[in-house]
Coordinates of C-alpha atoms in Angstrom, one line a residue:
Chain S
M242 CA -106.3 -199.2 -23.4
T243 CA -105.4 -196.4 -20.4
Q244 CA -102.2 -198.2 -19.9
T245 CA -100.7 -197.3 -22.8
F246 CA -102.5 -194.0 -23.8
G247 CA -100.2 -193.8 -20.3
R248 CA -96.8 -193.9 -21.9
P249 CA -95.1 -190.8 -22.3
E250 CA -94.5 -189.4 -25.8
V251 CA -91.6 -190.1 -27.2
F252 CA -90.3 -186.5 -29.9
C253 CA -86.4 -186.3 -31.4
E254 CA -84.4 -184.2 -33.3
P255 CA -83.0 -184.7 -36.6
Q256 CA -79.4 -184.6 -36.8
A257 CA -77.2 -182.6 -39.1
T258 CA -76.5 -185.7 -41.6
D259 CA -72.4 -184.7 -41.8
R260 CA -72.0 -185.4 -39.1
L261 CA -73.9 -189.3 -38.9
L262 CA -71.2 -189.4 -42.6
V263 CA -68.8 -191.6 -41.3
V264 CA -66.1 -193.2 -42.9
A265 CA -65.5 -196.7 -44.8
Q266 CA -61.9 -198.0 -43.7
K267 CA -59.3 -198.6 -46.1
P268 CA -58.6 -201.9 -47.5
S269 CA -55.4 -203.2 -47.9
L270 CA -53.6 -202.8 -50.5
L271 CA -54.2 -206.6 -51.3
A272 CA -57.2 -206.9 -50.6
A273 CA -57.6 -204.6 -52.7
A274 CA -56.8 -205.6 -55.4
Y275 CA -57.8 -208.7 -54.7
N276 CA -61.2 -207.5 -55.8
L277 CA -60.1 -206.6 -59.0
S278 CA -62.1 -208.7 -61.7
W279 CA -59.8 -208.9 -63.9
L280 CA -56.2 -208.8 -62.0
R281 CA -58.2 -212.0 -60.8
K282 CA -58.6 -213.4 -64.3
T283 CA -54.9 -213.1 -65.5
V284 CA -53.1 -214.7 -63.0
L285 CA -55.4 -217.2 -63.8
L286 CA -54.3 -217.1 -66.7
I287 CA -50.8 -217.1 -66.8
V288 CA -51.0 -219.9 -64.0
L289 CA -51.9 -221.4 -66.7
A290 CA -49.4 -220.5 -68.7
A291 CA -47.2 -221.6 -67.2
I292 CA -48.3 -225.2 -66.7
W293 CA -49.1 -225.3 -69.9
Q294 CA -44.9 -224.6 -70.3
I295 CA -44.0 -226.5 -67.6
Y296 CA -46.1 -229.9 -69.6
A297 CA -44.8 -229.3 -72.7
T298 CA -41.3 -228.4 -72.2
W299 CA -41.1 -231.8 -70.0
L300 CA -43.6 -233.5 -72.8
D301 CA -40.5 -232.2 -75.0
N302 CA -42.4 -233.3 -78.5
D303 CA -43.3 -230.1 -80.8
L304 CA -45.6 -232.3 -83.7
L305 CA -48.1 -233.7 -80.3
F306 CA -48.2 -230.8 -78.2
P307 CA -46.3 -227.6 -79.1
T308 CA -45.0 -224.9 -75.6
F309 CA -47.2 -222.1 -74.8
S310 CA -43.1 -219.9 -75.9
A311 CA -43.6 -221.5 -79.5
T312 CA -47.4 -221.2 -80.1
I313 CA -46.5 -216.5 -79.1
E314 CA -43.4 -216.5 -82.0
A315 CA -46.1 -218.6 -84.3
L316 CA -48.4 -216.2 -83.5
V317 CA -45.9 -212.8 -83.5
D318 CA -44.7 -214.6 -86.6
G319 CA -48.0 -215.0 -88.7
V320 CA -49.5 -212.0 -87.6
V321 CA -45.9 -209.8 -88.7
S322 CA -45.2 -212.1 -92.3
G323 CA -49.3 -210.9 -92.2
V324 CA -50.7 -214.1 -92.9
I325 CA -53.0 -214.2 -90.3
P326 CA -54.3 -211.1 -90.2
A327 CA -55.4 -211.7 -94.0
R328 CA -56.7 -214.8 -92.9
V329 CA -59.1 -212.8 -90.2
V330 CA -60.3 -209.7 -93.1
V331 CA -61.2 -213.0 -95.4
S332 CA -62.8 -214.6 -92.6
L333 CA -64.4 -211.8 -91.1
K334 CA -65.9 -210.9 -94.7
V335 CA -67.7 -213.4 -94.6
L336 CA -69.2 -213.8 -91.7
F337 CA -70.6 -210.0 -91.9
M338 CA -71.4 -211.4 -95.2
G339 CA -73.6 -213.9 -93.9
L340 CA -74.9 -212.2 -90.9
G341 CA -75.2 -209.0 -92.3
V342 CA -77.6 -211.2 -95.1
G343 CA -79.5 -212.5 -91.9
I344 CA -80.3 -209.6 -89.7
V345 CA -82.1 -209.2 -93.4
L346 CA -83.5 -211.5 -94.0
A347 CA -84.7 -212.4 -89.9
T348 CA -86.0 -208.6 -89.7
L349 CA -88.1 -209.5 -93.4
L350 CA -89.5 -213.0 -91.3
T351 CA -90.6 -211.2 -88.1
A352 CA -92.1 -208.5 -89.9
I353 CA -94.4 -210.6 -91.6
A354 CA -95.3 -213.3 -88.1
F355 CA -95.6 -209.2 -86.2
R356 CA -98.1 -208.2 -88.9
T357 CA -100.0 -211.1 -90.0
R358 CA -101.5 -214.6 -88.4
I359 CA -100.0 -216.6 -90.8
G360 CA -96.5 -214.9 -91.1
T361 CA -96.7 -216.0 -87.1
D362 CA -97.5 -219.6 -87.8
L363 CA -94.6 -219.4 -90.5
L364 CA -91.8 -217.7 -88.3
E365 CA -93.2 -221.0 -85.5
T366 CA -93.3 -223.7 -88.0
L367 CA -90.2 -222.8 -89.7
T368 CA -88.0 -222.2 -86.5
A369 CA -89.1 -225.3 -85.1
M370 CA -88.4 -226.4 -87.7
F371 CA -84.5 -225.4 -88.5
N372 CA -83.0 -224.2 -85.1
P373 CA -82.2 -227.7 -84.0
L374 CA -80.8 -228.1 -87.3
P375 CA -76.6 -228.0 -87.1
A376 CA -75.9 -225.5 -89.5
I377 CA -72.8 -227.7 -90.0
A378 CA -75.0 -230.5 -91.4
L379 CA -75.6 -228.2 -94.7
L380 CA -72.4 -228.0 -95.8
P381 CA -72.9 -231.0 -98.0
L382 CA -75.8 -229.6 -100.1
A383 CA -74.2 -225.7 -99.5
L384 CA -71.5 -228.2 -101.4
I385 CA -74.3 -228.5 -104.4
W386 CA -76.4 -225.6 -104.7
F387 CA -73.5 -222.6 -104.0
G388 CA -70.6 -224.7 -105.2
L389 CA -67.4 -224.4 -103.2
G390 CA -66.8 -219.8 -102.8
V391 CA -68.4 -218.1 -101.6
G392 CA -71.2 -218.5 -101.1
G393 CA -71.8 -222.0 -99.8
V394 CA -70.4 -220.5 -96.9
V395 CA -72.5 -217.2 -97.0
F396 CA -75.4 -220.1 -97.1
V397 CA -74.6 -222.2 -94.2
L398 CA -73.6 -218.7 -91.3
V399 CA -77.9 -217.3 -92.9
H400 CA -79.8 -220.1 -91.6
S401 CA -76.9 -219.5 -88.3
V402 CA -77.5 -216.6 -88.1
I403 CA -81.5 -216.4 -89.1
W404 CA -83.5 -218.7 -87.0
A405 CA -81.9 -216.5 -83.5
V406 CA -82.3 -213.6 -84.3
S407 CA -86.1 -213.9 -85.9
L408 CA -86.7 -216.1 -82.7
N409 CA -85.9 -213.8 -80.7
A410 CA -86.8 -210.3 -81.8
H411 CA -90.6 -211.9 -81.9
S412 CA -91.3 -212.9 -79.3
G413 CA -89.1 -209.3 -78.1
F414 CA -92.0 -208.5 -79.8
N415 CA -95.1 -209.9 -78.6
S416 CA -93.3 -208.4 -75.1
V417 CA -94.0 -205.6 -75.3
S418 CA -96.2 -203.8 -73.0
N419 CA -99.6 -202.9 -74.1
T420 CA -99.1 -199.4 -72.2
L421 CA -96.1 -198.4 -74.4
K422 CA -98.4 -200.0 -77.3
M423 CA -100.8 -197.7 -77.2
V424 CA -98.7 -195.1 -75.5
G425 CA -96.9 -194.6 -79.7
R426 CA -100.5 -194.0 -81.1
N427 CA -100.8 -191.8 -79.0
Y428 CA -98.2 -189.8 -80.1
E429 CA -99.7 -190.7 -83.6
L430 CA -97.2 -193.3 -85.1
R431 CA -98.2 -195.6 -87.3
G432 CA -96.8 -198.4 -89.7
F433 CA -92.8 -198.3 -90.2
A434 CA -92.5 -194.8 -87.4
F435 CA -93.9 -197.1 -84.9
F436 CA -92.2 -199.8 -85.7
R437 CA -88.4 -198.1 -85.2
Q438 CA -89.3 -195.7 -82.5
I439 CA -91.4 -198.5 -80.6
L440 CA -91.4 -201.6 -80.8
I441 CA -87.2 -202.2 -82.1
P442 CA -86.8 -200.6 -78.6
A443 CA -89.0 -201.7 -76.2
A444 CA -87.7 -205.6 -77.6
F445 CA -83.5 -204.6 -78.0
P446 CA -83.2 -206.3 -75.1
S447 CA -84.7 -209.9 -76.6
I448 CA -82.8 -208.3 -80.2
L449 CA -79.7 -208.1 -78.2
A450 CA -79.8 -211.6 -76.7
G451 CA -80.0 -212.3 -80.3
L452 CA -77.5 -211.0 -81.5
K453 CA -75.9 -212.5 -79.2
I454 CA -76.2 -216.2 -80.4
A455 CA -76.3 -215.7 -83.5
W456 CA -72.4 -213.3 -83.4
A457 CA -72.5 -217.2 -81.5
F458 CA -73.7 -219.6 -84.0
S459 CA -71.6 -218.7 -87.2
W460 CA -68.2 -217.8 -85.6
R461 CA -68.1 -221.8 -84.4
T462 CA -69.8 -222.7 -88.0
L463 CA -68.0 -220.2 -89.7
I464 CA -64.3 -222.1 -88.8
A465 CA -65.9 -225.4 -89.2
A466 CA -67.2 -224.7 -92.4
E467 CA -64.0 -222.8 -93.5
L468 CA -61.9 -226.1 -93.3
V469 CA -64.1 -227.9 -95.2
F470 CA -64.0 -225.2 -97.9
G471 CA -61.6 -224.0 -97.7
V472 CA -59.8 -227.0 -98.9
S473 CA -60.2 -227.0 -102.6
S474 CA -60.5 -223.2 -102.5
S475 CA -58.1 -220.7 -103.2
S476 CA -58.6 -217.8 -100.5
G477 CA -58.7 -219.6 -97.1
G478 CA -59.7 -217.6 -93.6
L479 CA -59.3 -218.8 -89.8
G480 CA -60.2 -222.1 -90.6
W481 CA -57.9 -223.0 -94.2
F482 CA -55.0 -222.0 -92.0
I483 CA -55.4 -224.0 -89.3
F484 CA -56.0 -226.3 -91.9
E485 CA -53.0 -226.2 -94.0
S486 CA -50.9 -225.6 -91.0
K487 CA -51.8 -228.7 -89.8
N488 CA -50.6 -230.8 -93.3
R489 CA -47.2 -228.5 -92.8
L490 CA -46.7 -230.6 -89.6
D491 CA -46.6 -226.8 -87.9
I492 CA -48.1 -227.0 -85.4
A493 CA -47.1 -223.9 -83.2
S494 CA -49.3 -222.3 -86.5
V495 CA -52.2 -225.0 -86.0
F496 CA -51.7 -223.6 -82.2
A497 CA -52.0 -219.8 -83.2
G498 CA -54.4 -219.7 -85.4
L499 CA -56.7 -221.3 -82.5
L500 CA -55.2 -219.1 -80.0
T501 CA -56.6 -216.7 -82.7
I502 CA -60.5 -218.0 -82.3
I503 CA -60.7 -217.4 -78.9
I504 CA -59.5 -214.1 -79.0
I505 CA -61.1 -212.8 -81.2
G506 CA -64.4 -214.7 -79.6
L507 CA -63.0 -212.9 -76.8
I508 CA -62.7 -209.6 -77.8
I509 CA -66.7 -209.6 -80.0
E510 CA -68.6 -210.9 -76.6
N511 CA -66.3 -209.2 -74.0
V512 CA -65.6 -205.6 -75.2
F513 CA -68.2 -205.4 -78.5
F514 CA -71.0 -206.9 -76.8
K515 CA -70.3 -205.2 -73.8
V516 CA -70.3 -201.7 -74.3
V517 CA -73.4 -201.7 -76.4
E518 CA -75.1 -202.9 -73.9
A519 CA -73.8 -200.6 -71.3
R520 CA -74.3 -197.8 -73.5
T521 CA -78.2 -199.1 -74.2
I522 CA -79.9 -202.1 -72.2
R523 CA -78.8 -201.6 -69.1
K524 CA -78.7 -197.3 -68.7
W525 CA -82.1 -197.5 -69.5
G526 CA -82.4 -199.8 -66.3
M527 CA -83.7 -202.5 -69.2
L528 CA -82.1 -205.6 -68.4
A529 CA -83.7 -208.6 -67.5
Chain M
M734 CA -123.0 -173.2 -69.8
S735 CA -122.4 -172.1 -73.4
A736 CA -124.5 -172.2 -76.1
A737 CA -121.6 -173.4 -78.0
A738 CA -120.5 -176.4 -78.3
P739 CA -119.0 -178.2 -75.3
L740 CA -115.5 -179.4 -76.1
L741 CA -116.4 -183.3 -75.8
E742 CA -119.7 -184.7 -76.4
V743 CA -120.3 -188.1 -75.5
K744 CA -124.1 -189.9 -76.8
G745 CA -125.9 -192.8 -76.0
V746 CA -122.5 -194.6 -75.8
T747 CA -122.1 -198.0 -75.3
L748 CA -119.4 -199.3 -75.7
Q749 CA -118.8 -204.1 -75.3
Y750 CA -116.0 -206.3 -74.6
R751 CA -115.5 -209.8 -77.3
V752 CA -114.9 -212.3 -74.7
G753 CA -114.7 -215.8 -76.2
N754 CA -117.6 -215.5 -77.5
V755 CA -119.7 -214.1 -75.7
A756 CA -119.9 -209.4 -75.8
V757 CA -119.4 -208.1 -72.0
T758 CA -121.1 -204.2 -71.4
A759 CA -118.6 -202.1 -70.0
T760 CA -120.6 -199.1 -70.9
Y761 CA -125.1 -198.8 -71.5
R762 CA -125.8 -195.4 -73.3
V763 CA -123.5 -193.1 -71.7
D764 CA -124.0 -188.9 -72.2
F765 CA -121.4 -186.5 -70.7
N766 CA -120.1 -183.0 -72.5
V767 CA -117.1 -181.4 -71.2
E768 CA -116.5 -177.9 -71.4
Q769 CA -113.2 -175.8 -71.7
S770 CA -111.2 -176.1 -68.2
D771 CA -113.1 -178.5 -66.7
R772 CA -111.7 -180.6 -64.2
F773 CA -113.9 -184.1 -65.3
V774 CA -113.8 -186.8 -63.2
I775 CA -115.6 -190.4 -63.9
L776 CA -116.3 -192.2 -61.2
G777 CA -116.8 -196.1 -60.3
A778 CA -116.9 -198.8 -59.0
S779 CA -114.3 -201.6 -60.7
G780 CA -115.9 -202.5 -63.3
C781 CA -118.2 -199.4 -63.9
G782 CA -116.3 -199.2 -67.2
K783 CA -115.0 -196.0 -66.2
S784 CA -111.0 -197.0 -68.3
S785 CA -113.2 -198.4 -71.1
L786 CA -115.6 -195.5 -71.4
L787 CA -111.0 -193.2 -71.5
K788 CA -110.4 -195.4 -73.6
A789 CA -113.3 -194.2 -76.4
V790 CA -112.6 -191.5 -75.7
G791 CA -108.6 -191.2 -76.6
G792 CA -109.8 -193.6 -80.0
Y793 CA -108.5 -196.8 -78.4
L794 CA -112.0 -198.5 -78.7
K795 CA -115.0 -198.0 -80.4
P796 CA -118.0 -197.6 -79.1
T797 CA -121.0 -200.8 -81.0
E798 CA -123.5 -197.8 -80.4
G799 CA -123.7 -193.8 -80.1
S800 CA -120.7 -191.4 -80.6
I801 CA -117.7 -189.7 -79.0
K802 CA -116.9 -186.2 -81.0
I803 CA -114.3 -183.5 -79.6
G804 CA -114.1 -180.0 -81.2
G805 CA -117.7 -181.2 -82.8
R806 CA -115.5 -183.9 -84.9
A807 CA -116.3 -187.9 -83.9
I808 CA -113.5 -189.8 -82.7
N809 CA -111.5 -192.5 -84.8
H810 CA -108.5 -193.3 -84.1
P811 CA -105.5 -191.9 -81.3
G812 CA -104.8 -188.4 -81.8
A813 CA -102.2 -185.5 -79.9
D814 CA -105.7 -183.5 -79.3
R815 CA -106.8 -186.0 -76.3
M816 CA -103.4 -186.9 -74.3
M817 CA -103.4 -190.1 -72.0
V818 CA -102.2 -190.7 -68.6
F819 CA -101.6 -194.2 -68.3
Q820 CA -101.9 -195.9 -64.2
E821 CA -98.8 -198.4 -65.0
F822 CA -95.2 -197.1 -64.7
D823 CA -93.8 -198.3 -68.0
Q824 CA -95.9 -195.7 -69.4
L825 CA -92.7 -193.8 -70.2
L826 CA -89.9 -193.8 -73.3
P827 CA -87.1 -196.5 -71.2
W828 CA -84.8 -195.4 -72.9
K829 CA -85.3 -191.6 -73.2
T830 CA -84.2 -190.0 -70.6
V831 CA -86.7 -187.6 -68.9
R832 CA -86.5 -184.5 -71.2
Q833 CA -86.0 -186.6 -74.5
N834 CA -89.3 -188.5 -72.8
I835 CA -91.6 -184.9 -72.6
V836 CA -89.4 -184.0 -76.3
F837 CA -90.0 -187.2 -78.0
P838 CA -93.7 -186.7 -78.7
L839 CA -93.9 -183.3 -79.8
L840 CA -91.3 -183.7 -82.7
A841 CA -93.3 -186.8 -82.5
T842 CA -96.2 -185.4 -83.9
R843 CA -94.3 -182.5 -86.3
K844 CA -96.4 -179.7 -84.3
L845 CA -92.6 -177.8 -83.3
N846 CA -89.3 -177.6 -84.2
A847 CA -85.7 -179.6 -83.1
R848 CA -85.0 -175.3 -80.4
E849 CA -89.3 -174.6 -79.8
A850 CA -89.2 -178.5 -78.6
D851 CA -87.0 -178.7 -75.8
D852 CA -87.7 -175.3 -74.8
K853 CA -90.8 -176.1 -74.1
A854 CA -89.9 -179.2 -71.9
M855 CA -88.2 -176.8 -69.8
H856 CA -90.7 -174.6 -69.4
Y857 CA -92.9 -177.5 -68.8
I858 CA -90.3 -179.5 -66.4
N859 CA -88.8 -176.0 -64.3
L860 CA -93.0 -175.8 -63.5
A861 CA -93.3 -179.4 -62.0
G862 CA -89.8 -178.9 -60.6
L863 CA -88.6 -181.7 -62.6
E864 CA -84.6 -179.7 -62.7
R865 CA -82.9 -182.3 -60.6
V866 CA -83.8 -184.7 -63.2
A867 CA -84.2 -183.9 -65.9
E868 CA -81.6 -185.7 -67.6
S869 CA -82.1 -189.6 -65.8
Y870 CA -83.7 -192.2 -67.2
P871 CA -87.3 -194.0 -66.2
H872 CA -86.0 -196.3 -63.7
M873 CA -83.3 -194.0 -62.3
L874 CA -86.6 -192.4 -61.0
S875 CA -89.5 -192.6 -57.7
G876 CA -92.9 -193.8 -58.4
G877 CA -94.2 -189.9 -58.0
Q878 CA -91.6 -189.2 -60.2
K879 CA -92.7 -190.6 -63.3
Q880 CA -96.1 -190.6 -62.5
R881 CA -95.2 -187.0 -62.7
V882 CA -93.3 -186.9 -65.9
A883 CA -96.1 -188.6 -67.4
I884 CA -98.3 -185.5 -66.3
V885 CA -95.7 -183.4 -67.9
R886 CA -95.1 -184.9 -70.9
G887 CA -98.8 -185.1 -71.9
M888 CA -99.0 -181.3 -70.5
A889 CA -96.8 -180.4 -72.6
M890 CA -98.1 -181.0 -75.6
E891 CA -100.9 -178.6 -74.8
P892 CA -103.5 -181.0 -75.8
E893 CA -107.4 -180.1 -76.4
I894 CA -107.5 -182.7 -73.7
L895 CA -105.9 -184.4 -71.5
L896 CA -107.0 -187.8 -70.1
M897 CA -106.2 -189.2 -67.4
D898 CA -106.5 -193.3 -66.0
E899 CA -106.4 -193.9 -62.6
P900 CA -102.9 -192.1 -62.4
F901 CA -102.4 -191.8 -58.7
A902 CA -104.0 -195.3 -57.8
A903 CA -100.4 -197.2 -57.0
L904 CA -98.6 -195.5 -55.6
D905 CA -98.9 -194.9 -51.8
A906 CA -100.6 -192.9 -49.6
L907 CA -98.5 -189.9 -48.9
T908 CA -97.3 -189.3 -52.0
R909 CA -100.4 -189.1 -54.0
Q910 CA -101.3 -186.5 -51.8
R911 CA -99.0 -184.3 -52.5
M912 CA -99.5 -185.3 -56.1
Q913 CA -103.3 -184.2 -56.2
D914 CA -102.3 -180.8 -54.6
E915 CA -99.7 -180.5 -57.1
L916 CA -101.9 -181.3 -60.5
L917 CA -104.7 -178.6 -58.8
A918 CA -101.3 -176.5 -59.0
L919 CA -100.1 -176.8 -62.4
W920 CA -104.3 -176.7 -63.4
D921 CA -104.2 -173.5 -61.7
A922 CA -101.0 -172.2 -63.9
S923 CA -103.0 -173.7 -67.4
R924 CA -106.2 -174.1 -67.3
F925 CA -106.3 -177.6 -68.8
T926 CA -109.1 -179.4 -70.5
V927 CA -108.6 -182.5 -67.6
L928 CA -110.9 -186.2 -68.3
F929 CA -110.1 -188.2 -64.3
V930 CA -111.2 -191.6 -64.1
T931 CA -110.9 -192.3 -60.7
H932 CA -112.6 -194.9 -57.7
S933 CA -111.8 -192.9 -55.4
I934 CA -114.1 -190.7 -53.8
S935 CA -112.3 -188.5 -51.9
E936 CA -109.8 -187.7 -54.2
A937 CA -113.3 -187.2 -57.3
V938 CA -113.9 -185.0 -54.5
K939 CA -110.6 -182.9 -54.4
I940 CA -109.7 -183.7 -58.2
G941 CA -112.6 -182.1 -59.8
S942 CA -115.3 -179.4 -60.6
R943 CA -118.0 -181.5 -62.1
I944 CA -118.1 -185.4 -60.8
L945 CA -120.0 -188.0 -63.0
L946 CA -121.0 -191.7 -61.4
L947 CA -121.5 -194.2 -62.8
S948 CA -122.7 -197.2 -61.1
P949 CA -121.4 -201.1 -62.4
H950 CA -122.7 -203.9 -64.8
P951 CA -122.9 -202.2 -66.8
G952 CA -122.0 -198.5 -65.9
Q953 CA -124.0 -196.1 -66.7
V954 CA -124.6 -192.6 -65.8
R955 CA -126.2 -192.6 -62.3
A956 CA -125.6 -189.1 -61.6
E957 CA -123.6 -185.5 -62.6
L958 CA -122.7 -183.5 -60.2
N959 CA -120.7 -180.2 -59.8
S960 CA -117.5 -180.6 -57.2
L961 CA -116.8 -177.9 -54.0
P962 CA -115.2 -174.6 -55.0
R963 CA -111.6 -174.0 -53.1
P964 CA -110.6 -174.2 -51.1
Q965 CA -112.7 -176.6 -50.0
D966 CA -114.8 -176.8 -46.5
P967 CA -113.4 -179.8 -45.2
V968 CA -116.8 -180.4 -44.1
A969 CA -118.6 -179.5 -47.0
S970 CA -116.3 -181.2 -48.4
V971 CA -117.2 -184.7 -46.7
A972 CA -121.2 -184.2 -46.5
L973 CA -120.5 -184.6 -50.7
Q974 CA -118.4 -187.6 -50.4
D975 CA -121.4 -189.2 -48.7
K976 CA -123.6 -188.3 -50.7
I977 CA -121.5 -189.8 -53.4
H978 CA -121.5 -192.5 -51.5
Q979 CA -125.3 -193.2 -50.6
L980 CA -125.9 -192.1 -54.7
L981 CA -123.3 -195.5 -55.3
F982 CA -124.2 -198.0 -52.9
P983 CA -128.2 -196.7 -52.5
G984 CA -129.0 -199.0 -48.9
E985 CA -125.8 -198.9 -47.3
E986 CA -124.5 -197.8 -44.5
T987 CA -122.5 -195.0 -44.7
A988 CA -118.5 -195.5 -44.7
Q989 CA -117.6 -193.0 -41.6
S990 CA -113.8 -192.3 -41.3

């Protein structure tokens, strides 16, 4: 004890902080370039395209595997002639109809599930039954019920959207913290105002996750449905474009159609949802 | 004591929770009155139902017996005349900035229009020294700053009474002391009425003008004391804390710190 107290005490004056700033060493140009994720991925894409081109040239069979350059040519031709944009517009129109109807129905279902216990049971039972059912499996039924037009595709799309959205939204609403709900009631918010101003933003991370899944499901389902439905409908979408090109043995256009599907998917997932995420849950620090 | 009716009148309040098939009594026939500009502290160990009592005043919990009246009106549901400050850091709306968090209740309750609400929010932001974080989102703030915003948000509504449920309990000791001083400074500036729940004897003595002691299981009034006038004499403060300790834990040795 006495020894501990006998040790000298130390006092320091804080140093001026501007003198303590250490300037990080500038990385070399190559290292800086390697740090850019988009640049690394672009290089990878170029390498893959080169391998494709070399293999297809060596194979020399346009019916089985057209070259990368032939595919790009077909894509550019399709875009310039207005065929591909027209097909994309048809596809997206149907897609947004399906998404819209699906989201509205999912909102209703979730609202009922949130308010009443029997509604919760209904939602849980329905999602347990229908969520594992692939939308494509409903195509034959849709054909009989709605015919060959847009109605059948929309029906299948609604099925692919509604369960993912309501399941995620429901779990989101249920996990809103009690404190936030009490705060909302303290502000005298009731009914729809409470729902819109407290519950929806508080559950937004889950809702957005549901929308992402819904988008992915519905986009894949749409193309598949079009391959089947487009056969006899006059105005087909992208799926129909692929089917038609195959029948004409224009395999480069088939590849161009596939590429278009990939590009649209990438844009929605990496641009649209990224931007929404950055402006909402990332900005709010609500990223799980 | 004025002859007029008290601001908040709690009379014979029994609160019960239902756990499964059993009703657990949180408080039993508690009486107290809060007057205008009181810093009224409810003090007790955990399990004395002090938070339940505050929630009942907030309108979140219905008493099974007794009545709670504010300005002579019975309390039936939550309302903006009784703004709550919670212990949890997540009480701020994460999708709104600090300024928007303070403006929102003013607009949601249609107390003020957009311009007036903004002016009022800025006034209180300046009062609490939060100018630098006014446009920040809650997740960028420290725990102390979040609680400061929550208190300011309550004050800006200029409620009849501000209800605080252990707002400093989750803070570190240094920040807690600073926040207590700041709360008193804010009170000096606008003399709002506050009902403050805590389990810390020293906090009760420091913050309160009047202290209600609850004994646990179930919560019953043990005593209602006057705290010390400010600035508080340290010796008298320790004496009062000892007295409170004796009342809450009879027969035990006084804790010497």
